[in-house]
Short mmCIF file of N, CA and C in Angstrom, two decimals:
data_model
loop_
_atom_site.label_atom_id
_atom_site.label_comp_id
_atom_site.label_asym_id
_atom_site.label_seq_id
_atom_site.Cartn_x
_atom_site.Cartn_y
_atom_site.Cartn_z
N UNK G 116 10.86 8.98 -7.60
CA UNK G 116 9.84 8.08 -8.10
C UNK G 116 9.88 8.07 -9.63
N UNK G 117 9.75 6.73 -10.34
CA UNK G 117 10.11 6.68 -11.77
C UNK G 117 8.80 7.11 -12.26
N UNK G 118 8.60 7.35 -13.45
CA UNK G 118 7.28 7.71 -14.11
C UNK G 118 6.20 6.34 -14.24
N UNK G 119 6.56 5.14 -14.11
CA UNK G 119 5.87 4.27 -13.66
C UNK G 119 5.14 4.03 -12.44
N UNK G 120 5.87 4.41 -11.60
CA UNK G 120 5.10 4.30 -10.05
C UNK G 120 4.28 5.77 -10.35
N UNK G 121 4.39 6.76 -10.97
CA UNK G 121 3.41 7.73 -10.49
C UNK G 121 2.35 7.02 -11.70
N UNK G 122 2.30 6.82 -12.90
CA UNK G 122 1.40 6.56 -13.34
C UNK G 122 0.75 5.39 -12.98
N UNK G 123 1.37 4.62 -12.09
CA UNK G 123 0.06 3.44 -11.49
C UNK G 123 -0.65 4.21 -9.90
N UNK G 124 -0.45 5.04 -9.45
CA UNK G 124 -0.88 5.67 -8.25
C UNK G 124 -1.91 6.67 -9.21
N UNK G 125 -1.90 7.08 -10.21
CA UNK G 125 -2.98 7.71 -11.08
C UNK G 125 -3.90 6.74 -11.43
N UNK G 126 -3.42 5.62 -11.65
CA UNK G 126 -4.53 4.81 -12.60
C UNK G 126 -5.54 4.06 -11.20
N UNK G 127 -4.32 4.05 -9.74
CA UNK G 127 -4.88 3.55 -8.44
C UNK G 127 -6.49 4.79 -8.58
N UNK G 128 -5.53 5.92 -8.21
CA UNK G 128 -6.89 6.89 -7.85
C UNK G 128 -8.18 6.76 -8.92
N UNK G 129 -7.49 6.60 -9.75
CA UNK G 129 -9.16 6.57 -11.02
C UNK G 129 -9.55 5.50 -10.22
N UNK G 130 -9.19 4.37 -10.57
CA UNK G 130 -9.98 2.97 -9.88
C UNK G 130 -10.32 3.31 -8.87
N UNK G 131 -9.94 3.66 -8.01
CA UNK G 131 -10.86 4.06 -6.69
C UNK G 131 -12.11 5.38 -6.87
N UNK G 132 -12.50 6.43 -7.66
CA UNK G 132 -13.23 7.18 -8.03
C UNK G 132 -13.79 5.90 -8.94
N UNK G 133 -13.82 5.04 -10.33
CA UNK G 133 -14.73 4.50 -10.47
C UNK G 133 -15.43 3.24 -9.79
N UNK G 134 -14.68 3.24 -8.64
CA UNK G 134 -15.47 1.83 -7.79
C UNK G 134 -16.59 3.16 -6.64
N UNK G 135 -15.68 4.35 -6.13
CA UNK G 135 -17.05 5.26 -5.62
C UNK G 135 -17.98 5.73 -6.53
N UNK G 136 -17.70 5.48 -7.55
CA UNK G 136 -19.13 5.98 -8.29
C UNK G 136 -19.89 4.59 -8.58
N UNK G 137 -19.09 3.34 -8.78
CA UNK G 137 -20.01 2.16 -8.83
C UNK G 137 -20.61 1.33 -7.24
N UNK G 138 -20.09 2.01 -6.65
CA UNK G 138 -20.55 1.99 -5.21
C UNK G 138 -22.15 3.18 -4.68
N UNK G 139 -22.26 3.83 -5.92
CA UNK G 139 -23.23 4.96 -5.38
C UNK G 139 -22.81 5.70 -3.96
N UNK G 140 -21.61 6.87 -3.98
CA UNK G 140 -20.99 6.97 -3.40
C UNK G 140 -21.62 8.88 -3.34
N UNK G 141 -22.34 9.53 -2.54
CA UNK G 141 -22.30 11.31 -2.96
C UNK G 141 -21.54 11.82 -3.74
N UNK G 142 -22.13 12.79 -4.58
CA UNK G 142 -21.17 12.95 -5.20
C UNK G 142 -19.81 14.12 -4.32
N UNK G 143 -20.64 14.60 -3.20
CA UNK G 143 -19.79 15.67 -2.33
C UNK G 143 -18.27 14.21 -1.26
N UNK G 144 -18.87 12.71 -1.44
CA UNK G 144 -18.20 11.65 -0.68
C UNK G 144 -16.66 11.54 -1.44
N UNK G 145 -16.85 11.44 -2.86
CA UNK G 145 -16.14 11.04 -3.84
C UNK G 145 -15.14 11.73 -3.43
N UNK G 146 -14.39 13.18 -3.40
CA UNK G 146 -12.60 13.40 -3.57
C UNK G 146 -12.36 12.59 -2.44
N UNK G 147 -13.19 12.90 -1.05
CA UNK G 147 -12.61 11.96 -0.38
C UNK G 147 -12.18 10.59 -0.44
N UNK G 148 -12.95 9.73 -0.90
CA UNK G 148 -12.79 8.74 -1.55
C UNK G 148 -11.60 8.88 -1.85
N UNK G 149 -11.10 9.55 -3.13
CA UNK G 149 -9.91 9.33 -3.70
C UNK G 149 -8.79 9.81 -3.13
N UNK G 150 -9.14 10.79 -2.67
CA UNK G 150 -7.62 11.11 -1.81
C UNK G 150 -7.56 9.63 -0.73
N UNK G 151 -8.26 8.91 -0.39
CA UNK G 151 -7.80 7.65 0.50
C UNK G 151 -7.37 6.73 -0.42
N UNK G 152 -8.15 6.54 -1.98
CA UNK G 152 -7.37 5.67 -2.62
C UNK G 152 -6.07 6.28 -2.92
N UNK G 153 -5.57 7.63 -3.19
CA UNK G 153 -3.97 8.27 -3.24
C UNK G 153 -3.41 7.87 -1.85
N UNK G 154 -3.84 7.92 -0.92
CA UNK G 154 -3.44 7.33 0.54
C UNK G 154 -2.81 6.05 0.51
N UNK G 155 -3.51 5.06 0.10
CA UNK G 155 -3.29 3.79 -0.30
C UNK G 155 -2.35 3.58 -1.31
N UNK G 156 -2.13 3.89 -2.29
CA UNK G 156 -1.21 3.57 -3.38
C UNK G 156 0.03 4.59 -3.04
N UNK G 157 0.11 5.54 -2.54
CA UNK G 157 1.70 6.41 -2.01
C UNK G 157 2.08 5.58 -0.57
N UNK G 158 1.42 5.71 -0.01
CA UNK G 158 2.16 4.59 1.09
C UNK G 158 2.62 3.16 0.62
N UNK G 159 2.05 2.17 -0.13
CA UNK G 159 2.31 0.82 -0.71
C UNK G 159 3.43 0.98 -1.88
N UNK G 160 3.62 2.37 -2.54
CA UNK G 160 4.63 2.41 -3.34
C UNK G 160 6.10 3.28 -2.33
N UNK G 161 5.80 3.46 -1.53
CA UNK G 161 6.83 4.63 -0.32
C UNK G 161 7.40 2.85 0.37
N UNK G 162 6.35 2.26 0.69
CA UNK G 162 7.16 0.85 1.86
C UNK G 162 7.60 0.03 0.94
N UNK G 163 7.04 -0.08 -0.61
CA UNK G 163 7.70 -1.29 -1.13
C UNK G 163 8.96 -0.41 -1.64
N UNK G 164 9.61 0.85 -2.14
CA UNK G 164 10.98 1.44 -2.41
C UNK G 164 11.44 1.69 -1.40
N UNK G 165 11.37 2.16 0.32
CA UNK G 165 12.24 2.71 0.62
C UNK G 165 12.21 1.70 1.92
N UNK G 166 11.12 1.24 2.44
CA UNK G 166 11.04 -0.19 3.90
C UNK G 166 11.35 -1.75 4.01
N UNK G 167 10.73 -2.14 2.71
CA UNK G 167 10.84 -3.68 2.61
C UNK G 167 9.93 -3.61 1.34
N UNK G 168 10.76 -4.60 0.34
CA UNK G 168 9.69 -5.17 -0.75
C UNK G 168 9.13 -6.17 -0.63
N UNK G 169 8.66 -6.55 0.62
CA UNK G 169 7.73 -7.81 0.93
C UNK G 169 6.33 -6.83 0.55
N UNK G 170 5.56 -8.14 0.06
CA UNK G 170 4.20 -7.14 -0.46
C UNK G 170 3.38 -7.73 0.92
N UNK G 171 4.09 -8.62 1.50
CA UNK G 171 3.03 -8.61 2.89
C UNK G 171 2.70 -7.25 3.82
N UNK G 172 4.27 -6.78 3.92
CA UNK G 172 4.77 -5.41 4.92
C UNK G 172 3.84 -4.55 4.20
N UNK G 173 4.09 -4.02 2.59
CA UNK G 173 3.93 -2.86 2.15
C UNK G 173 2.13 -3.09 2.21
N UNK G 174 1.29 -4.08 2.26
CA UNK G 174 -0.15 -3.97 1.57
C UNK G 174 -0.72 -3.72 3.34
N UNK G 175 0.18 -3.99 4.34
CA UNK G 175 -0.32 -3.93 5.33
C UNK G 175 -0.26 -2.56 5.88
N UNK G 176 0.69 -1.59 5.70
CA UNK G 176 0.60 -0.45 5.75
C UNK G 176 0.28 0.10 5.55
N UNK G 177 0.21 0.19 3.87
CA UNK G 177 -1.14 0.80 2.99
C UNK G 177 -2.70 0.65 3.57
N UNK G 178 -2.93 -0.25 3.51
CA UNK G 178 -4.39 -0.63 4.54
C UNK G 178 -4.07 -0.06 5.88
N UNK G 179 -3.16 0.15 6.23
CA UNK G 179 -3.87 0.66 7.93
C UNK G 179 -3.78 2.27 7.42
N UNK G 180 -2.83 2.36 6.65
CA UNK G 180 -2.91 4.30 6.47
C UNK G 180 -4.59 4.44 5.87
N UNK G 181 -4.50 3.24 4.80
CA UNK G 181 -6.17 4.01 4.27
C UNK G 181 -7.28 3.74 5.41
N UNK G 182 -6.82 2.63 5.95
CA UNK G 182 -8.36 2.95 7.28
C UNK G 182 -8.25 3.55 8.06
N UNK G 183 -7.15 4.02 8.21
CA UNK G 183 -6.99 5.37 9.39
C UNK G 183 -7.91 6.82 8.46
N UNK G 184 -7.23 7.25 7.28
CA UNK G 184 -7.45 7.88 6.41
C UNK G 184 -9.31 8.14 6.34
N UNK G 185 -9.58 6.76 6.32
CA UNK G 185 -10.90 6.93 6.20
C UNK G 185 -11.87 7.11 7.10
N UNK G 186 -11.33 6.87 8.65
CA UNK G 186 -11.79 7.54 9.93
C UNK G 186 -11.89 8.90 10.09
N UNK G 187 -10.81 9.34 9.62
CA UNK G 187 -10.77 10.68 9.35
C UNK G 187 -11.79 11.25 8.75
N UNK G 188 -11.96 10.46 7.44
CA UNK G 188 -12.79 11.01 6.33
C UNK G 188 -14.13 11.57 6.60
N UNK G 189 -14.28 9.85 7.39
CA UNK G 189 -15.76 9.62 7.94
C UNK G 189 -16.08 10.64 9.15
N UNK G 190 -15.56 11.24 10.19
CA UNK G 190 -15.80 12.49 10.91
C UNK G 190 -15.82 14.16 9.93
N UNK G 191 -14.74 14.00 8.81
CA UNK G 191 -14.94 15.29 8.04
C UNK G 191 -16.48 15.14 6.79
N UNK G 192 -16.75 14.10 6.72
CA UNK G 192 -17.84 14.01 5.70
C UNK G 192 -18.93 13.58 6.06
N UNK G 193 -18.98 13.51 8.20
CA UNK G 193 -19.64 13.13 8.52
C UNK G 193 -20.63 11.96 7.83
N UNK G 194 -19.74 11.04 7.55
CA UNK G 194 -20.97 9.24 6.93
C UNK G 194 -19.99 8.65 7.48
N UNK G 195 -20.43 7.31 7.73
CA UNK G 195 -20.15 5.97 7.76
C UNK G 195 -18.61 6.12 7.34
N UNK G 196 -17.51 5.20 8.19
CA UNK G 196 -16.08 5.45 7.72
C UNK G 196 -15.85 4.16 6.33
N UNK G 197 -17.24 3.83 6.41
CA UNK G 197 -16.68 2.05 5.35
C UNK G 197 -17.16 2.91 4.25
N UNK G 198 -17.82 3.77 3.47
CA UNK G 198 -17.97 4.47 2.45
C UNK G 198 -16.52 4.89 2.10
N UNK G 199 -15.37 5.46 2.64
CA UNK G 199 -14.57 5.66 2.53
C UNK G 199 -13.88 4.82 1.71
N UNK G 200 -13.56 3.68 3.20
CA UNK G 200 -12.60 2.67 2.88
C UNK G 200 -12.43 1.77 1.87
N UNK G 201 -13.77 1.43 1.82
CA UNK G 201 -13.93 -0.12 0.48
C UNK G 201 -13.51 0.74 -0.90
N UNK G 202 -13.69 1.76 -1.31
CA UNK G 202 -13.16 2.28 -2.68
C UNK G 202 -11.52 2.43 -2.28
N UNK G 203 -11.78 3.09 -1.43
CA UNK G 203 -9.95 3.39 -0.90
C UNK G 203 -8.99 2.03 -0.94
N UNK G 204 -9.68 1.23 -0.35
CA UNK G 204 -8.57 -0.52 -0.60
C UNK G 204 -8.65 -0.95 -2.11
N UNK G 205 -9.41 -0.41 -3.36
CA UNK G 205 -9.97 -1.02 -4.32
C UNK G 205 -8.59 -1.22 -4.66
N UNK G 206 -7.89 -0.52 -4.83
CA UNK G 206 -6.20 -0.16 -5.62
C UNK G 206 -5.55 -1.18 -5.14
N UNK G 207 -5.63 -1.82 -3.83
CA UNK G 207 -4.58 -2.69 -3.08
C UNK G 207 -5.25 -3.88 -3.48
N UNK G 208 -5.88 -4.25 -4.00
CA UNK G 208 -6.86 -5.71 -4.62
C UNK G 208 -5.86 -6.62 -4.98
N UNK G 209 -5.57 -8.06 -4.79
CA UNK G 209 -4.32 -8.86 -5.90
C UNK G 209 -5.00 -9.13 -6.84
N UNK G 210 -5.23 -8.30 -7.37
CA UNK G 210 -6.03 -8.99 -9.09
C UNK G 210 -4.98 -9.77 -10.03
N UNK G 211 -3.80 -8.75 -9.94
CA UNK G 211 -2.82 -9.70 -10.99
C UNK G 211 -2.56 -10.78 -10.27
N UNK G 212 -2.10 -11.25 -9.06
CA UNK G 212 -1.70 -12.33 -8.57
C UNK G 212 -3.05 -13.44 -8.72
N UNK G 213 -3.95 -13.00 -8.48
CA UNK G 213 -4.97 -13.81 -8.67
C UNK G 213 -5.84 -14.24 -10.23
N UNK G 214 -5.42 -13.62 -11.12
CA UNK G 214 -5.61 -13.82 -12.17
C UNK G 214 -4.40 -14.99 -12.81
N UNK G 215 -3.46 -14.34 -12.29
CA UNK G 215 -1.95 -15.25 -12.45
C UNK G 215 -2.08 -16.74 -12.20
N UNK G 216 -2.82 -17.24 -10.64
CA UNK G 216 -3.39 -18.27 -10.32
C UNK G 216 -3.78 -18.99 -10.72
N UNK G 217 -4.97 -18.17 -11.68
CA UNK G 217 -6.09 -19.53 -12.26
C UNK G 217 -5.65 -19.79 -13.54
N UNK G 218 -4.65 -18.30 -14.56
CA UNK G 218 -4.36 -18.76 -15.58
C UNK G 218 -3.12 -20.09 -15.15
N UNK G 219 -2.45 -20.22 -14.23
CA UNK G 219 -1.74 -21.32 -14.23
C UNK G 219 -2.36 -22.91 -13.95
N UNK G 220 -3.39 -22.37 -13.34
CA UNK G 220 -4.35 -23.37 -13.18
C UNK G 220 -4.92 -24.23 -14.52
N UNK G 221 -5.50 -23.13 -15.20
CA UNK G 221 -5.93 -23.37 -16.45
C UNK G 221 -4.91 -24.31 -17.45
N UNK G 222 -3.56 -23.82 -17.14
CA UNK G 222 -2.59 -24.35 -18.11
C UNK G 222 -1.93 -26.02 -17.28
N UNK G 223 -2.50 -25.94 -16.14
CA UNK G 223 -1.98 -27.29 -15.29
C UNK G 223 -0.20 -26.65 -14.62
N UNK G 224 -0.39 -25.82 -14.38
CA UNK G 224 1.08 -25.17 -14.02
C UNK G 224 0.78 -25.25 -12.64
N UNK G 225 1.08 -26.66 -11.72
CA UNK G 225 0.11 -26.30 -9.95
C UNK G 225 1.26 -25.65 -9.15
N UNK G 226 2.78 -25.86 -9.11
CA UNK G 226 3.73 -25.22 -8.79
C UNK G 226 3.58 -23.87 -8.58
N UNK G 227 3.51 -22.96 -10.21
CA UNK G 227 3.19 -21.46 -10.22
C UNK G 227 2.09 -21.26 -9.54
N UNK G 228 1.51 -22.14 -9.79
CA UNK G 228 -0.42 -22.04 -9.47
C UNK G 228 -0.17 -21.87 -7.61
N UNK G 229 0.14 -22.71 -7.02
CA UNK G 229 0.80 -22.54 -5.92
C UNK G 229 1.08 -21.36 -5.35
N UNK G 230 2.35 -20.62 -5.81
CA UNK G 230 2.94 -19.50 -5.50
C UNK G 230 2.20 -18.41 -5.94
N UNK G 231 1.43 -18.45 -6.65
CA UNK G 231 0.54 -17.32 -7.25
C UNK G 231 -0.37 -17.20 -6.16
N UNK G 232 -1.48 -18.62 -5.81
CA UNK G 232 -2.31 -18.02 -4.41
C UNK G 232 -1.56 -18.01 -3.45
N UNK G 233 -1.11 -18.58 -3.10
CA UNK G 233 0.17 -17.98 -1.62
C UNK G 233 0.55 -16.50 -1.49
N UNK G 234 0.53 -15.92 -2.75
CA UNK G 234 0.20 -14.55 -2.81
C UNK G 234 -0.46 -13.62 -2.62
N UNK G 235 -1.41 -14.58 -3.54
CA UNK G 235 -2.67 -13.39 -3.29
C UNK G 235 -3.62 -13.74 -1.64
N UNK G 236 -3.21 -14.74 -1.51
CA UNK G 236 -3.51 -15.22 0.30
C UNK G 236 -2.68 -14.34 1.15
N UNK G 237 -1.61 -14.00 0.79
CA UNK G 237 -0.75 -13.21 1.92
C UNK G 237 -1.69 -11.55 2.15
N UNK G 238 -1.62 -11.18 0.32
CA UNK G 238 -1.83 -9.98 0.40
C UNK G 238 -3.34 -9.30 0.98
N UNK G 239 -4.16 -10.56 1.06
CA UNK G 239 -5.58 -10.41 1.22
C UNK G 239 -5.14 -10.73 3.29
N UNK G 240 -4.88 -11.15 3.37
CA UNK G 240 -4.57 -11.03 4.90
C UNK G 240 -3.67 -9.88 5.37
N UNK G 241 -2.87 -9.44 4.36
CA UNK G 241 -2.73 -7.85 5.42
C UNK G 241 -3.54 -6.76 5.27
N UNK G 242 -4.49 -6.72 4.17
CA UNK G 242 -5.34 -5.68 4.01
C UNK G 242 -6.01 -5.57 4.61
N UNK G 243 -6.79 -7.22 5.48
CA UNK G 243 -7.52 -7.38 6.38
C UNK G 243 -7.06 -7.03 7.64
N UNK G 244 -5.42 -7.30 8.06
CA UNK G 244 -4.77 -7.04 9.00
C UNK G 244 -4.81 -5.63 9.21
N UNK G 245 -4.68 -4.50 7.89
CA UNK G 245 -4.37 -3.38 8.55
C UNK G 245 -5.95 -2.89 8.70
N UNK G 246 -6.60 -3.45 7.80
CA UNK G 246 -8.07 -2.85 8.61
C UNK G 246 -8.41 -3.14 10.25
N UNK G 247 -8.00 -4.75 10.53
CA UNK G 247 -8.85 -4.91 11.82
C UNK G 247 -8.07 -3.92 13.02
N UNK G 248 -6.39 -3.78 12.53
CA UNK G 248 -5.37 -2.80 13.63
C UNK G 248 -6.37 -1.30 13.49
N UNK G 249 -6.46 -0.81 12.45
CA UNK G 249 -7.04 0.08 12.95
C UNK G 249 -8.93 0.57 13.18
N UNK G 250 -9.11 -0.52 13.29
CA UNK G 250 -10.87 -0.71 14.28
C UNK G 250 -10.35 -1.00 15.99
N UNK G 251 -9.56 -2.11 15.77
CA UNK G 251 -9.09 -2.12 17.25
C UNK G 251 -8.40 -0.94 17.90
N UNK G 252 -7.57 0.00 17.10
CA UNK G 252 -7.07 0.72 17.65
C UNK G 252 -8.74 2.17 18.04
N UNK G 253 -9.14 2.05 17.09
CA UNK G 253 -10.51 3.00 17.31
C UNK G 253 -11.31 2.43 18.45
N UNK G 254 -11.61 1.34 18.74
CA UNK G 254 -12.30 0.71 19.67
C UNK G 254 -11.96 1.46 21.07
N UNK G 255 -10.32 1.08 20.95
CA UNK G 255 -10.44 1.27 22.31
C UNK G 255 -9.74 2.73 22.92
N UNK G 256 -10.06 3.69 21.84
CA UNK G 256 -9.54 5.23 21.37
C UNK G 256 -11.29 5.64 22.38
N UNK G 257 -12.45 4.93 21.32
CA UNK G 257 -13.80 5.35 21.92
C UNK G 257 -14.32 4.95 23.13
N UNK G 258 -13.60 3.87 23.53
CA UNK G 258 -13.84 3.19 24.72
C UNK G 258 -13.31 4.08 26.08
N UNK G 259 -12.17 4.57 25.61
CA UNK G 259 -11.51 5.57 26.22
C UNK G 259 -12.39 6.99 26.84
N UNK G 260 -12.54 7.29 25.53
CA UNK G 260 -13.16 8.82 25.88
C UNK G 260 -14.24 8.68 26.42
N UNK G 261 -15.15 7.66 26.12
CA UNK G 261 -16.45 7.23 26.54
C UNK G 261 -16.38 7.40 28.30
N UNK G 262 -15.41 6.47 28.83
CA UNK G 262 -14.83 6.07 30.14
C UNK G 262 -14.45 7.92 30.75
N UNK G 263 -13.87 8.07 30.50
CA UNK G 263 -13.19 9.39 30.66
C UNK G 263 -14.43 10.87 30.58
N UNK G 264 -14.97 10.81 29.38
CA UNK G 264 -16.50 11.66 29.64
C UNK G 264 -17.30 11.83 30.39
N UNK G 265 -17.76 10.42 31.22
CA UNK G 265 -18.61 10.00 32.17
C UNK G 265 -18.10 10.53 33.48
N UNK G 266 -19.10 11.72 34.44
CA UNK G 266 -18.87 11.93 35.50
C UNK G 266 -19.23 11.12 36.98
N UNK G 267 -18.56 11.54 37.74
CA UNK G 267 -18.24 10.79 39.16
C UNK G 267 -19.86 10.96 39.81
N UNK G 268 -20.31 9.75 40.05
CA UNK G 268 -21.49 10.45 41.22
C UNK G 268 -21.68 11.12 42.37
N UNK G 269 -22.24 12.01 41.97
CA UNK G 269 -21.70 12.72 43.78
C UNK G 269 -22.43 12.25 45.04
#
């Protein structure tokens, strides 16, 4: 890993510690927090060098590791697993692509302007993608045990 990718997976984790603290987040909630935003930015920098540099693949992985991550969290910190998550995705945000957008917008560039939200449209649909894979996959994890707990009438 070049000294670039580790220093944006540092600057990921701060951003995710200052969106849990602008979230009013415990302060005992917070490492967790950030170890899911480090969750998020080592997986999205691991799939875009070594799987595919589609940022569709890599933002979708990243999001399902951090909502898995944050299921976890949410049984070890006993709260809510979305305290986790929403700081934890903060890092995977298309801010540049979407900033990119409107400044082309601004300049009448509709081509770039184009390819810029097509971007940030892709990347906002796998984040969503890897969240809803892993609720569905929890759904029917609880649905399971639920089924399975319940005894036979005698």
């Amino acid at each position: 890993m070049s000294i670039d990718i580790i220093m944006r997976i540092i600057a990921g984790v701060v951003s995710t510690i200052g969106f849990a603290i602008i979230f009013r987040l415990q302060v005992k909630h917070i490492p967790l927090a950030a170890i899911d935003g480090l969750v998020a930015c080592v997986v999205y920098f691991v799939c875009l060098e070594f799987i595919s540099d589609d940022l569709f693949i890599a933002n979708m992985l990243a999001s399902f590791a951090t909502a898995g991550f944050a299921e976890i969290c949410a049984r070890i910190g006993k709260a809510p697993s979305t305290i986790f998550l929403l700081p934890g995705c903060i890092a995977l945000v298309p801010g540049g692509s979407l900033y990119n957008a409107m400044r082309c917008l601004l300049i009448k560039d509709f081509d770039e302007f184009g390819a810029q939200l097509l971007t940030t449209g892709k990347v906002a649909i796998a984040i969503g993608g890897g969240i809803i894979a892993v609720s569905i996959i929890r759904y029917f994890l609880n649905s399971f045990n639920t089924k399975s707990n319940k005894k036979e009438p005698a």
